[in-house]
PDB file of C-alpha atoms in Angstrom:
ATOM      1  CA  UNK A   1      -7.273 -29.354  10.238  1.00 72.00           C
ATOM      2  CA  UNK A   2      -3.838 -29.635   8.356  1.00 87.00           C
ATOM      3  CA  UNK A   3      -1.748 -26.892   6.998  1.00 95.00           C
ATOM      4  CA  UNK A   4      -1.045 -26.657   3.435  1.00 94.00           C
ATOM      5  CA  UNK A   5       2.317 -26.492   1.810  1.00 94.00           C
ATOM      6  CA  UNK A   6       2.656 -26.209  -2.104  1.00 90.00           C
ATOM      7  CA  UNK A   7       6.053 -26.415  -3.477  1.00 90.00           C
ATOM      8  CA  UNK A   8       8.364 -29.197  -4.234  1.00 90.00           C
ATOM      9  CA  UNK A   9      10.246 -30.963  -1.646  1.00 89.00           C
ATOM     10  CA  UNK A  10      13.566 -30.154  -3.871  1.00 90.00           C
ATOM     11  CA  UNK A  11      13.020 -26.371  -3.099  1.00 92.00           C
ATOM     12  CA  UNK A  12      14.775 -25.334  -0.634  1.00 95.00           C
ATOM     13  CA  UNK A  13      12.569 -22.610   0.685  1.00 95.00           C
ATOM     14  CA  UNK A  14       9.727 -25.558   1.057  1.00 95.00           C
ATOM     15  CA  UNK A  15      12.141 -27.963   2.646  1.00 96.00           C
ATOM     16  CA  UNK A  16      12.967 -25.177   4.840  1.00 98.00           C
ATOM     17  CA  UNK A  17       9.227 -24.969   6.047  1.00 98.00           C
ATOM     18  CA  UNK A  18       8.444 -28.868   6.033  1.00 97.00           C
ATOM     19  CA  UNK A  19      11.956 -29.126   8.434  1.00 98.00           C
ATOM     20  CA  UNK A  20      10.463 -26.762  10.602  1.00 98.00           C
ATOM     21  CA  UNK A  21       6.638 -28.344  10.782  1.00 98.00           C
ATOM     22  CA  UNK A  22       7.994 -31.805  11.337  1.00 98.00           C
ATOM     23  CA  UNK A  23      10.076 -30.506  14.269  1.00 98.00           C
ATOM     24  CA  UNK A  24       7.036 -29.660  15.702  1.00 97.00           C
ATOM     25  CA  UNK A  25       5.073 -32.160  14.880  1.00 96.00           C
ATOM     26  CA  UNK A  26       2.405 -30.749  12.418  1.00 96.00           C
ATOM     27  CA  UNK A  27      -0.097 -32.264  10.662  1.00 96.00           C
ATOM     28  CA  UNK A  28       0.065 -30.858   7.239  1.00 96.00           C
ATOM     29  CA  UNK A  29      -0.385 -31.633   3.424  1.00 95.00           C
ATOM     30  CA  UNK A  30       2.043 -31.084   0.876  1.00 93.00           C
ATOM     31  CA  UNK A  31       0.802 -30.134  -2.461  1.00 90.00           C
ATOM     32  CA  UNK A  32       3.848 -30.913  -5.352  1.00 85.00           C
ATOM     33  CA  UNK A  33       4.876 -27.888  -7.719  1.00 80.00           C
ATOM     34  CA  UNK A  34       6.164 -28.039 -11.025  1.00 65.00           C
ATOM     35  CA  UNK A  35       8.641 -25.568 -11.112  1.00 63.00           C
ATOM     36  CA  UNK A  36      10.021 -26.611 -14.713  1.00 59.00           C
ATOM     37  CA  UNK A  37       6.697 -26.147 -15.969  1.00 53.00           C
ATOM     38  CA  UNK A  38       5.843 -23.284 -14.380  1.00 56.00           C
ATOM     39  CA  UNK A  39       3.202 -24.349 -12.362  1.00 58.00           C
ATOM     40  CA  UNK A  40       4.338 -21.530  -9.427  1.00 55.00           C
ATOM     41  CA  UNK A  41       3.735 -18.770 -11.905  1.00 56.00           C
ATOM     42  CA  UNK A  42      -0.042 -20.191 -12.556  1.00 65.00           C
ATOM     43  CA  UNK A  43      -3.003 -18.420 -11.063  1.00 57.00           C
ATOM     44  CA  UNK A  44      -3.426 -21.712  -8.734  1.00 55.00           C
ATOM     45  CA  UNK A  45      -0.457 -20.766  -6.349  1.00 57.00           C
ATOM     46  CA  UNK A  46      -0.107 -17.097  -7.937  1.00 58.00           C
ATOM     47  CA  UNK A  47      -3.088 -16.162  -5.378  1.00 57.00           C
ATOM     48  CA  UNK A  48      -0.943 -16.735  -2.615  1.00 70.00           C
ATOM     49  CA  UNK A  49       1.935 -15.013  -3.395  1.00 73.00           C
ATOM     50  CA  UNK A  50       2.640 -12.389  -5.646  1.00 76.00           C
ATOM     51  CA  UNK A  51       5.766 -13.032  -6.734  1.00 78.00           C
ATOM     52  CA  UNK A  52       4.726 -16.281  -7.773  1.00 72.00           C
ATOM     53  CA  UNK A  53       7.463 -18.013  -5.775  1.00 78.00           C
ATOM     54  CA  UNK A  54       6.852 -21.016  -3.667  1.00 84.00           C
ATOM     55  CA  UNK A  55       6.071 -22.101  -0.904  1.00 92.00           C
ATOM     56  CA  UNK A  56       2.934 -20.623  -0.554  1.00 90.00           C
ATOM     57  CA  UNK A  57       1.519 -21.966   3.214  1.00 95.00           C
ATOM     58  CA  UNK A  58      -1.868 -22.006   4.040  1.00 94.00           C
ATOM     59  CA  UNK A  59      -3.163 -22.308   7.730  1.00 95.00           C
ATOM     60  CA  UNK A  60      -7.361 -22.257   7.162  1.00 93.00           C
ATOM     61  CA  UNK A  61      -8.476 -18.921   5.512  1.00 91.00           C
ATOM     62  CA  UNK A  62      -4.420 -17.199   6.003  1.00 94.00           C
ATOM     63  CA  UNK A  63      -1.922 -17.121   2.816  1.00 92.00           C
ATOM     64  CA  UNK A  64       1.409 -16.798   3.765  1.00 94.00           C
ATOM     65  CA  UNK A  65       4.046 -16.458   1.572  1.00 93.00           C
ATOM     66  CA  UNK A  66       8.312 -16.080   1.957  1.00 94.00           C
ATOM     67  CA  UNK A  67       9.854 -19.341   3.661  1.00 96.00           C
ATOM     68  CA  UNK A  68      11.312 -17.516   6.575  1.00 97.00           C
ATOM     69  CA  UNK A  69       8.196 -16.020   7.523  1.00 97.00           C
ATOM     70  CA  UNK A  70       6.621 -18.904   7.764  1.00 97.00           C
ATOM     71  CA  UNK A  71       8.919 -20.818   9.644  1.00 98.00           C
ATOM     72  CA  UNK A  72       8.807 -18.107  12.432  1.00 98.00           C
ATOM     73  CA  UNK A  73       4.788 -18.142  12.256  1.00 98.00           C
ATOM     74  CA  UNK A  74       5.055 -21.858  12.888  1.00 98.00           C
ATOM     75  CA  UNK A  75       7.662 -21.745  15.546  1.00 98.00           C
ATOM     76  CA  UNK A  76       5.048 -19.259  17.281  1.00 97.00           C
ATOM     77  CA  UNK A  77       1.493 -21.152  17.108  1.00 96.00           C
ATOM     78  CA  UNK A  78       2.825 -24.352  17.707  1.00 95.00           C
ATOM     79  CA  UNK A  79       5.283 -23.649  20.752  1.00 93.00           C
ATOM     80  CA  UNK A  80       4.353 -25.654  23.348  1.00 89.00           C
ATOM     81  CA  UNK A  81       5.694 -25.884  27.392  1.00 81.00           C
ATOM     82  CA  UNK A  82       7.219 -29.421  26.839  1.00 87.00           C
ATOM     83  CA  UNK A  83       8.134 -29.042  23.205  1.00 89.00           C
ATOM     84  CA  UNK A  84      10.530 -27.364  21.118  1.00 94.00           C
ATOM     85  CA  UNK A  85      11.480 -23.500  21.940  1.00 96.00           C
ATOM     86  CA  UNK A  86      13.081 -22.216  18.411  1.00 98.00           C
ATOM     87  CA  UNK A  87      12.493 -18.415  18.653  1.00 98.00           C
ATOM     88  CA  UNK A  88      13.573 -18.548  23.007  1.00 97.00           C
ATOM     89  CA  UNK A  89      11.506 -15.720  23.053  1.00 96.00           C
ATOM     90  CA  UNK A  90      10.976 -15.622  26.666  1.00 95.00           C
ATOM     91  CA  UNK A  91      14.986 -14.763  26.802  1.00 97.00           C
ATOM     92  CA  UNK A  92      15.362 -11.205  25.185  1.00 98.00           C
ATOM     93  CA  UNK A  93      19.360 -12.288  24.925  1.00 98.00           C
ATOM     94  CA  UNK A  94      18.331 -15.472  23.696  1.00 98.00           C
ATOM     95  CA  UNK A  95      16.123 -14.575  21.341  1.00 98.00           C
ATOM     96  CA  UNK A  96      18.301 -11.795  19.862  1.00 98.00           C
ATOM     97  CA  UNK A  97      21.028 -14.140  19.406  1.00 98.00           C
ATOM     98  CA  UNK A  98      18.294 -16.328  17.282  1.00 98.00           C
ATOM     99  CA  UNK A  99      17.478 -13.462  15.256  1.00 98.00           C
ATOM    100  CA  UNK A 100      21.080 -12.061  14.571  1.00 98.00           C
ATOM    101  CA  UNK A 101      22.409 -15.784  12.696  1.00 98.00           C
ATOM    102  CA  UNK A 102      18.228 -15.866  11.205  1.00 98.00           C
ATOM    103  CA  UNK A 103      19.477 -12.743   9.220  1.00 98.00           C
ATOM    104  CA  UNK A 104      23.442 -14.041   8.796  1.00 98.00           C
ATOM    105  CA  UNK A 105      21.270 -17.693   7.319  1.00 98.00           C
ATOM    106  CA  UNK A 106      19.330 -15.398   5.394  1.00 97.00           C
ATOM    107  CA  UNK A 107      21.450 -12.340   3.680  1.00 97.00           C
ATOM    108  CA  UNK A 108      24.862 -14.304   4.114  1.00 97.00           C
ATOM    109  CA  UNK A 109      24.874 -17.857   3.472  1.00 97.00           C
ATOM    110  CA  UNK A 110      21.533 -17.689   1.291  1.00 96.00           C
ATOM    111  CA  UNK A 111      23.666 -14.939  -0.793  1.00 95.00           C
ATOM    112  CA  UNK A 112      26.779 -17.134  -0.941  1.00 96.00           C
ATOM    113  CA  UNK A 113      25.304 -21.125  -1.366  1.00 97.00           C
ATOM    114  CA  UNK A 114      22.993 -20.384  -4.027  1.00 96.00           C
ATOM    115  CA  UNK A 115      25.371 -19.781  -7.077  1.00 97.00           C
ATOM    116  CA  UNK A 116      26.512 -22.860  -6.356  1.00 97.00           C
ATOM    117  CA  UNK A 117      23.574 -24.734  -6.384  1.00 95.00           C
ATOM    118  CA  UNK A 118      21.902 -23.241  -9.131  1.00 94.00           C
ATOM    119  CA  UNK A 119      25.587 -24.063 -11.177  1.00 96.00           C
ATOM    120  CA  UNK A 120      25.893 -27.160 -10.313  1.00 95.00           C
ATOM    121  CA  UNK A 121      22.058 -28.782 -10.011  1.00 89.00           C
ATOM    122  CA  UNK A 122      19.268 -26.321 -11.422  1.00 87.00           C
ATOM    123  CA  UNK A 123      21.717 -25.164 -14.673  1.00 91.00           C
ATOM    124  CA  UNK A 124      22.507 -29.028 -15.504  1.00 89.00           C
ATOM    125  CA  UNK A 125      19.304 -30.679 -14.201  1.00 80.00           C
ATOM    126  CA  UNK A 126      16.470 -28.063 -14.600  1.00 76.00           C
ATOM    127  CA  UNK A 127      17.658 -26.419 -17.500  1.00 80.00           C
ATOM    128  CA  UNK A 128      20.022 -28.614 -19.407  1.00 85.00           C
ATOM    129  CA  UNK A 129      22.674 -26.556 -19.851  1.00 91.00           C
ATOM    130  CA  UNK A 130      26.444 -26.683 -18.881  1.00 93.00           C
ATOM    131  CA  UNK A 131      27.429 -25.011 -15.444  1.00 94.00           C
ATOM    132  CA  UNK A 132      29.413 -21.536 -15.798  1.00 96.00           C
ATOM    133  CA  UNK A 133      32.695 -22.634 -13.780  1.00 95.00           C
ATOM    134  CA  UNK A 134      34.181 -19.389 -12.830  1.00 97.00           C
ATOM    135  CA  UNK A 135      30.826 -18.297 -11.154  1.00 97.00           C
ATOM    136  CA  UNK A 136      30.994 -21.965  -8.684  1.00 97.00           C
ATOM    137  CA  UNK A 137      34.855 -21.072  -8.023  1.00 96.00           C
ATOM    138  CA  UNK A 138      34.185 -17.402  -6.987  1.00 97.00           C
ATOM    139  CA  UNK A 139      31.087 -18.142  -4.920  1.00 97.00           C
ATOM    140  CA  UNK A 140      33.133 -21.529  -3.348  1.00 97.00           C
ATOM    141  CA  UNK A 141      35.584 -18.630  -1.857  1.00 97.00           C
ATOM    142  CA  UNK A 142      32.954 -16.958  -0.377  1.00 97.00           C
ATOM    143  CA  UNK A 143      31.136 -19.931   1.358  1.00 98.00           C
ATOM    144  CA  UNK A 144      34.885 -20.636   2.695  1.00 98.00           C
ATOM    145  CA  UNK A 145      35.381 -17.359   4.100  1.00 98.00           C
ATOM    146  CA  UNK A 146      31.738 -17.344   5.624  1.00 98.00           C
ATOM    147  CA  UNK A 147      32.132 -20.583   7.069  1.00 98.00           C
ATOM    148  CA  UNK A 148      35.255 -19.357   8.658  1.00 98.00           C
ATOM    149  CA  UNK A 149      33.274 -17.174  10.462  1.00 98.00           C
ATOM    150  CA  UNK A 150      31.341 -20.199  11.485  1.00 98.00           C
ATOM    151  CA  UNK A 151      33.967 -22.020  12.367  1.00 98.00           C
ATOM    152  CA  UNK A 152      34.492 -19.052  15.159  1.00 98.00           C
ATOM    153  CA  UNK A 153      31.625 -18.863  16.222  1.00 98.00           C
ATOM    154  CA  UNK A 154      30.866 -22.539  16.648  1.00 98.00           C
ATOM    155  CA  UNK A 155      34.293 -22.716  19.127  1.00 98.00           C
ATOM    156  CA  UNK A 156      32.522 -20.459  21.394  1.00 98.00           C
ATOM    157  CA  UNK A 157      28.927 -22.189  21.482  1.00 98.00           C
ATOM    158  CA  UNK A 158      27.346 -25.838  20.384  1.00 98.00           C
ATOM    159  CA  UNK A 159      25.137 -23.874  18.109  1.00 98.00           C
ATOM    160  CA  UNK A 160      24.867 -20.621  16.167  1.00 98.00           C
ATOM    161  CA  UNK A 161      22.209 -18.526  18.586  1.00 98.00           C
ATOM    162  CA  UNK A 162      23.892 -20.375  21.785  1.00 98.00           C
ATOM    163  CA  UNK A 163      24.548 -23.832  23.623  1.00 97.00           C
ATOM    164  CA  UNK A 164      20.765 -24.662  22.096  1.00 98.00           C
ATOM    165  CA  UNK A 165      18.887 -25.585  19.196  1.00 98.00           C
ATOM    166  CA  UNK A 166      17.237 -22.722  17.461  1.00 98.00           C
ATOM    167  CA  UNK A 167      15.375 -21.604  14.005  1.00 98.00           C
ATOM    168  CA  UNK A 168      18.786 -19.838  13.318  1.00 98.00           C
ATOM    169  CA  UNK A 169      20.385 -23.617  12.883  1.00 98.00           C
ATOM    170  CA  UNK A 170      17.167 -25.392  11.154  1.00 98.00           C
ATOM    171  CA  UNK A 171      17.041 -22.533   8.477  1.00 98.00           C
ATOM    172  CA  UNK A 172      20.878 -23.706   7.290  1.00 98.00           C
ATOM    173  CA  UNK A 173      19.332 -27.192   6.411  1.00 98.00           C
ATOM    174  CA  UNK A 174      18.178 -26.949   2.851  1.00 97.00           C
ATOM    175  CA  UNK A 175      21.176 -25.300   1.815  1.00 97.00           C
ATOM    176  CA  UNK A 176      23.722 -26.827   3.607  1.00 97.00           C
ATOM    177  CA  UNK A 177      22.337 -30.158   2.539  1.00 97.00           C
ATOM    178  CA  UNK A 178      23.017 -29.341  -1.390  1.00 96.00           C
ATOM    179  CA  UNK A 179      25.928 -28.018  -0.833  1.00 97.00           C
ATOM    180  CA  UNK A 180      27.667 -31.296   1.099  1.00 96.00           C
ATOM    181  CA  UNK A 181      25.923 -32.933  -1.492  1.00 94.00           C
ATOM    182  CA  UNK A 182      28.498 -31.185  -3.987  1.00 95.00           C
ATOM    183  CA  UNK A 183      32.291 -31.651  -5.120  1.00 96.00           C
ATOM    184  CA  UNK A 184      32.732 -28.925  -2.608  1.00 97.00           C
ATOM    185  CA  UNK A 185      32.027 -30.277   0.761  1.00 97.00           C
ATOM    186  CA  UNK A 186      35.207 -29.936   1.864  1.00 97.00           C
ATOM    187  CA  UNK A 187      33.942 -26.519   2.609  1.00 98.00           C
ATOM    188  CA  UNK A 188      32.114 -27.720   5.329  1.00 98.00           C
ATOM    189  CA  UNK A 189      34.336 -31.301   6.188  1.00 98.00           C
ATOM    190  CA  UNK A 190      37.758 -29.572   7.095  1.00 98.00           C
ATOM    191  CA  UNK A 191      36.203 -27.040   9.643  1.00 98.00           C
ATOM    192  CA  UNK A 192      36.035 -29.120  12.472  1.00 98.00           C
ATOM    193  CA  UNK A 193      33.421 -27.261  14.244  1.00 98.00           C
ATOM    194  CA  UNK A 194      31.124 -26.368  11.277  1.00 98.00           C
ATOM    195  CA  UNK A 195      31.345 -30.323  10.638  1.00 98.00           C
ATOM    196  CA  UNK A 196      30.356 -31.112  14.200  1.00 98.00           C
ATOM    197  CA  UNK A 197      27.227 -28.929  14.222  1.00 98.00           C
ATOM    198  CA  UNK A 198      26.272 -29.923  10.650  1.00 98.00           C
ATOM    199  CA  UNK A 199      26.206 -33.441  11.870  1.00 98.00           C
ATOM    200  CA  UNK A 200      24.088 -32.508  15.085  1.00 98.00           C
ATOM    201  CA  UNK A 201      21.747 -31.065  12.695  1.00 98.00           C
ATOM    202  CA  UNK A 202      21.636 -33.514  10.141  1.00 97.00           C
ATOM    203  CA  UNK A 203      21.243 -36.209  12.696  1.00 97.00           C
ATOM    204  CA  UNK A 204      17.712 -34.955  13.782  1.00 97.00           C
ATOM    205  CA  UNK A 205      14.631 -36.943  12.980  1.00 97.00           C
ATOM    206  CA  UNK A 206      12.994 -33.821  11.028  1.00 97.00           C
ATOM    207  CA  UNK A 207      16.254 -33.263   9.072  1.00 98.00           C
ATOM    208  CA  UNK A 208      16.621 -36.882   8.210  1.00 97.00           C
ATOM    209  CA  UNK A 209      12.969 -36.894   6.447  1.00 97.00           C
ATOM    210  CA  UNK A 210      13.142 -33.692   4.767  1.00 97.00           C
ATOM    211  CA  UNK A 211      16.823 -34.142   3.000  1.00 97.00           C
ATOM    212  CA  UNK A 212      15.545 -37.976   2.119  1.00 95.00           C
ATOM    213  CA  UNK A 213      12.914 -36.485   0.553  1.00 92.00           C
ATOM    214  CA  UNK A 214      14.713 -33.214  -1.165  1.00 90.00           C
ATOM    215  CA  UNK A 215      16.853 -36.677  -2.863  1.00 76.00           C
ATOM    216  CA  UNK A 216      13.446 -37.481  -5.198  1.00 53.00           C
TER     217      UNK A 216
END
């Protein structure tokens, strides 16, 4: 039986979960949310998450809510011997190295792409209103100054956990796909080794259906 997944595929927490279901080749259905309206803060989706936040993921009779989460539980059940290995959890190193840039994805970058995104798309699109300038410049330092951290790390390894392809990388997509998408690309473009790996990424199969569909 397919998973559920309600939330729009412009969110970028439910474009981070689709990414990581069609890496793995999961049947699942996709229920749309209208965030503009509200619809995440109805009863409907409410029951499966408290905060009233989407995604909300349902696998039979389990709710799971928080787009991290879920990616992990995924990158668990579905592991097979001759398919993808996100997680490398049968490497402690490994594995810790997937979990350290997980958190950096998720406390650093998170933290320093989404003022820019919510500026420049959510504020003009979603909201109709003008985008607050000062707040895009100051977070556009930050994403430079995090990325130069990238940039570092990416000289020493083809991807952020190691030289493989992890749940630390896929987790950037969402994100990373606004932001290139922005006046301020260049953030990404001029660091020659944050550019490489954000092409590796964006090359895969599962990346190029979810960011053609987080265009609609």
């Amino acid at each position: 039986m397919a998973v559920t997944v309600y939330g729009p595929s412009y969110s970028t927490a439910t474009a981070r979960v689709i990414a990581c279901l069609e890496v793995y080749g999961v049947e699942y259905r996709q229920v749309p949310v209208d965030l503009v309206a509200a619809e995440h803060k109805q009863q409907a989706v409410l029951y499966g998450n408290p905060f009233g936040q989407v995604p909300v993921f349902e696998d039979g009779d389990l709710k799971l809510f928080e787009s991290r989460a879920i990616t992990r539980y995924i990158a668990k059940k579905y592991k097979r011997a001759d398919g993808p290995d996100l997680l490398r959890e049968g490497n402690l190193e490994e594995s810790t190295m997937v979990n350290i840039w997980m958190e950096v994805e998720a406390h650093q970058l998170d933290k320093a792409v989404q003022p820019i995104i919510f500026q420049l798309l959510v504020v003009p699109v979603l909201l109709g209103g003008a985008p607050d300038q000062k707040i895009v410049e100051n977070s556009v330092k930050n994403v430079e100054k995090l990325l130069d951290v990238y940039e570092a790390r990416l000289s020493e390894s083809k991807y952020l956990a190691g030289d493989f392809f992890s749940l630390a990388d896929l987790n950037h997509l969402p994100y990373l796909h606004y932001l290139i998408n922005t006046p301020y690309a260049s953030a990404i473009t001029s660091r020659p080794q944050v550019k490489a790996w954000w092409e590796d990424l964006l090359s895969r199969p599962a990346s190029q259906k979810v960011t053609a569909n987080m265009k609609r």
